[in-house]
Amino acid sequence: MTTIIIKVLLAYLLGSVSGSLLVGRIKKVDIRSQGSGNAGGTNAFRTQGLVFALGVVVIDIGKGFIAAWLIPAMDIGGSASVLDTDLLVLACGFAAVVGHCFPVWHGFRGGKGAATAVGAIIFIEPWLLLPLVMTWLITLVMTGYVGLSTVLAGFSLIPAAWAMNNPPLMVFSTILAFFLLFSHRANMRKLRNGTEYRFERIHIFSRKR
């Protein structure tokens, strides 16, 4: 049990390393003081441009992948059973997402966890990327809302995991989906109030100007 706690904690600490704040230090900018005030890839793109945002996304996806792949495999306190290892992979992947949203290194003000979740999913079950990416792209093109696209993409994981008949993955996908809804609660509130930012160039039903 101590080994499990240590590895989950390490995954959380890795997740707490913010891509936007690391890249921001190079450019001497804190995007939490700009745009939406969020330290995620969307705000990075809106305020700093494509190259900056790509650097952020690569780091955030990478830490999610490493948290699910490398940390559970670390030799700390002996080996575990296959079942324990599989569950630990899921726990470490989710811990990295939590760390990204509530980073201990950055005053618990982080991003919303989507890119880090993608990184974890790449290792945990790559096939889940298919419904995830398709739902995200279709919703984004149809509506122009990144937050809504991310939330619906998260919930697409639930039926996909159930179709795979993998109980631990079902639980992981369900918890992750509702956590992404929670981390995007401000977006949902703005969407309800009609003040949510929309990418008009992506939204196919936007008015031509």
XYZ file of C-alpha atoms in Angstrom:
209
model
C 0.000 0.000 0.000
C 2.856 2.382 0.792
C 4.357 1.714 -2.631
C 1.038 2.493 -4.318
C 0.676 5.768 -2.418
C 4.227 6.814 -3.279
C 3.748 6.125 -6.996
C 0.394 7.895 -7.161
C 1.947 10.863 -5.346
C 4.859 10.901 -7.818
C 2.360 10.888 -10.694
C 0.539 13.814 -9.124
C 3.800 15.734 -8.702
C 4.727 15.063 -12.331
C 1.291 16.236 -13.399
C 1.867 19.405 -11.393
C 4.629 20.407 -13.809
C 2.749 22.886 -16.018
C 3.694 22.974 -19.687
C 2.402 26.518 -20.147
C 4.346 27.833 -17.174
C 7.542 26.046 -18.233
C 7.332 27.457 -21.749
C 6.168 30.735 -20.257
C 9.346 31.034 -18.244
C 11.351 30.912 -21.453
C 9.253 33.709 -22.926
C 8.920 35.422 -19.542
C 5.133 35.372 -19.613
C 2.508 33.874 -17.293
C -0.603 33.121 -19.337
C -2.643 32.881 -16.145
C -2.638 36.678 -16.198
C -3.946 36.768 -19.773
C -7.023 35.657 -21.686
C -9.180 33.283 -19.665
C -6.542 33.080 -16.927
C -6.203 29.326 -17.412
C -2.838 27.585 -17.748
C -3.983 25.185 -20.460
C -3.327 24.755 -24.156
C -6.411 26.621 -25.381
C -5.546 29.792 -23.510
C -1.913 29.381 -24.585
C -3.031 29.309 -28.222
C -5.373 32.276 -27.848
C -2.833 34.489 -26.084
C 0.574 33.337 -27.365
C 0.024 31.638 -30.690
C 0.468 28.232 -32.273
C 4.147 27.533 -31.556
C 3.800 28.345 -27.854
C 0.629 26.248 -27.603
C 2.239 23.271 -29.350
C 5.079 23.317 -26.833
C 2.557 23.371 -24.001
C 0.495 20.514 -25.425
C 3.560 18.326 -26.068
C 4.685 18.724 -22.453
C 1.219 18.144 -21.025
C 0.537 15.062 -23.151
C 4.020 13.761 -22.404
C 3.655 13.958 -18.640
C 0.343 12.102 -18.780
C 1.957 9.345 -20.832
C 4.989 9.105 -18.546
C 2.812 9.053 -15.429
C 0.844 6.065 -16.733
C 3.818 4.268 -18.303
C 6.973 4.869 -16.320
C 5.924 5.570 -12.749
C 3.912 2.337 -12.193
C 6.878 0.367 -13.565
C 9.375 1.924 -11.164
C 11.020 -0.559 -8.801
C 9.882 0.829 -5.472
C 9.184 -1.669 -2.700
C 9.059 -4.816 -4.817
C 6.848 -6.146 -7.596
C 3.051 -6.164 -7.756
C 0.512 -8.512 -9.296
C -0.701 -7.937 -12.849
C -4.080 -6.733 -11.545
C -2.458 -4.339 -9.091
C -0.196 -3.004 -11.834
C -3.124 -2.394 -14.192
C -5.030 -0.534 -11.491
C -1.909 1.445 -10.598
C -1.523 2.543 -14.221
C -5.060 3.943 -14.144
C -4.529 5.593 -10.753
C -1.247 7.211 -11.807
C -2.745 8.434 -15.074
C -5.629 10.074 -13.231
C -3.312 11.489 -10.556
C -1.337 13.270 -13.270
C -4.559 14.847 -14.562
C -5.412 16.049 -11.050
C -1.891 17.408 -10.677
C -2.228 19.340 -13.911
C -5.437 20.981 -12.718
C -4.243 21.600 -9.165
C -0.426 21.866 -9.390
C 1.374 22.029 -6.074
C 4.320 23.763 -7.773
C 2.174 26.618 -9.077
C -0.193 27.548 -6.274
C -2.792 24.922 -7.303
C -3.727 27.063 -10.329
C -3.357 24.900 -13.398
C -5.102 23.870 -16.585
C -8.166 21.725 -17.164
C -6.555 18.349 -17.692
C -7.520 17.447 -21.259
C -4.047 17.140 -22.801
C -2.672 15.271 -19.796
C -5.650 12.898 -19.947
C -4.919 12.258 -23.622
C -1.330 11.394 -22.758
C -2.446 8.894 -20.131
C -5.005 7.353 -22.485
C -2.381 6.889 -25.207
C -0.645 4.414 -22.909
C -3.665 2.995 -21.061
C -5.828 2.172 -24.088
C -4.970 3.818 -27.433
C -8.258 2.678 -28.998
C -10.090 5.119 -26.740
C -8.500 7.923 -28.732
C -10.790 7.127 -31.662
C -14.129 8.128 -30.036
C -12.347 10.822 -28.026
C -10.816 12.618 -31.010
C -13.818 12.096 -33.296
C -16.250 13.509 -30.731
C -13.945 16.453 -30.011
C -13.458 17.342 -33.674
C -17.114 16.951 -34.664
C -18.337 19.042 -31.728
C -15.697 21.721 -32.323
C -16.522 22.011 -36.020
C -20.259 22.046 -35.321
C -20.184 24.526 -32.432
C -16.787 26.239 -32.224
C -16.675 25.691 -28.450
C -13.481 24.014 -27.217
C -14.736 23.501 -23.659
C -17.952 21.819 -24.772
C -15.998 19.688 -27.243
C -13.660 18.517 -24.491
C -16.456 17.670 -22.068
C -18.407 15.665 -24.643
C -15.214 13.943 -25.775
C -14.613 12.939 -22.176
C -18.075 11.425 -21.883
C -17.557 9.522 -25.141
C -15.018 7.437 -23.229
C -17.718 5.876 -21.061
C -19.637 3.890 -23.732
C -16.338 3.105 -25.469
C -14.924 1.587 -22.273
C -18.140 -0.338 -21.649
C -17.934 -1.745 -25.178
C -14.494 -3.108 -24.300
C -15.999 -4.893 -21.264
C -13.145 -3.784 -19.031
C -14.523 -2.919 -15.549
C -11.458 -0.989 -14.281
C -11.364 1.001 -17.527
C -15.093 1.687 -17.206
C -14.576 3.155 -13.742
C -11.546 5.154 -14.866
C -13.385 6.569 -17.901
C -16.434 7.519 -15.851
C -14.401 9.269 -13.153
C -12.275 11.032 -15.777
C -15.335 12.211 -17.728
C -16.968 13.776 -14.673
C -13.663 15.269 -13.564
C -13.289 16.969 -16.965
C -16.830 18.275 -16.583
C -15.843 19.666 -13.187
C -12.638 21.245 -14.500
C -14.638 22.870 -17.321
C -17.463 24.077 -15.080
C -16.617 27.731 -15.807
C -16.906 27.039 -19.544
C -20.279 25.385 -19.027
C -21.460 28.353 -16.990
C -20.327 30.803 -19.683
C -21.947 28.653 -22.350
C -25.228 28.777 -20.463
C -24.915 32.561 -20.114
C -23.969 33.047 -23.765
C -20.513 34.444 -22.969
C -18.319 31.441 -23.846
C -15.493 32.122 -26.330
C -16.086 30.586 -29.753
C -13.552 29.849 -32.465
C -15.508 31.343 -35.370
C -12.997 30.217 -38.008
C -13.563 26.595 -37.006
C -17.320 26.762 -36.440
C -18.880 25.777 -39.814
C -22.104 27.633 -39.071
C -20.395 30.926 -38.256
C -21.413 33.935 -40.263
C -19.222 34.954 -43.141
C -17.694 38.369 -42.683
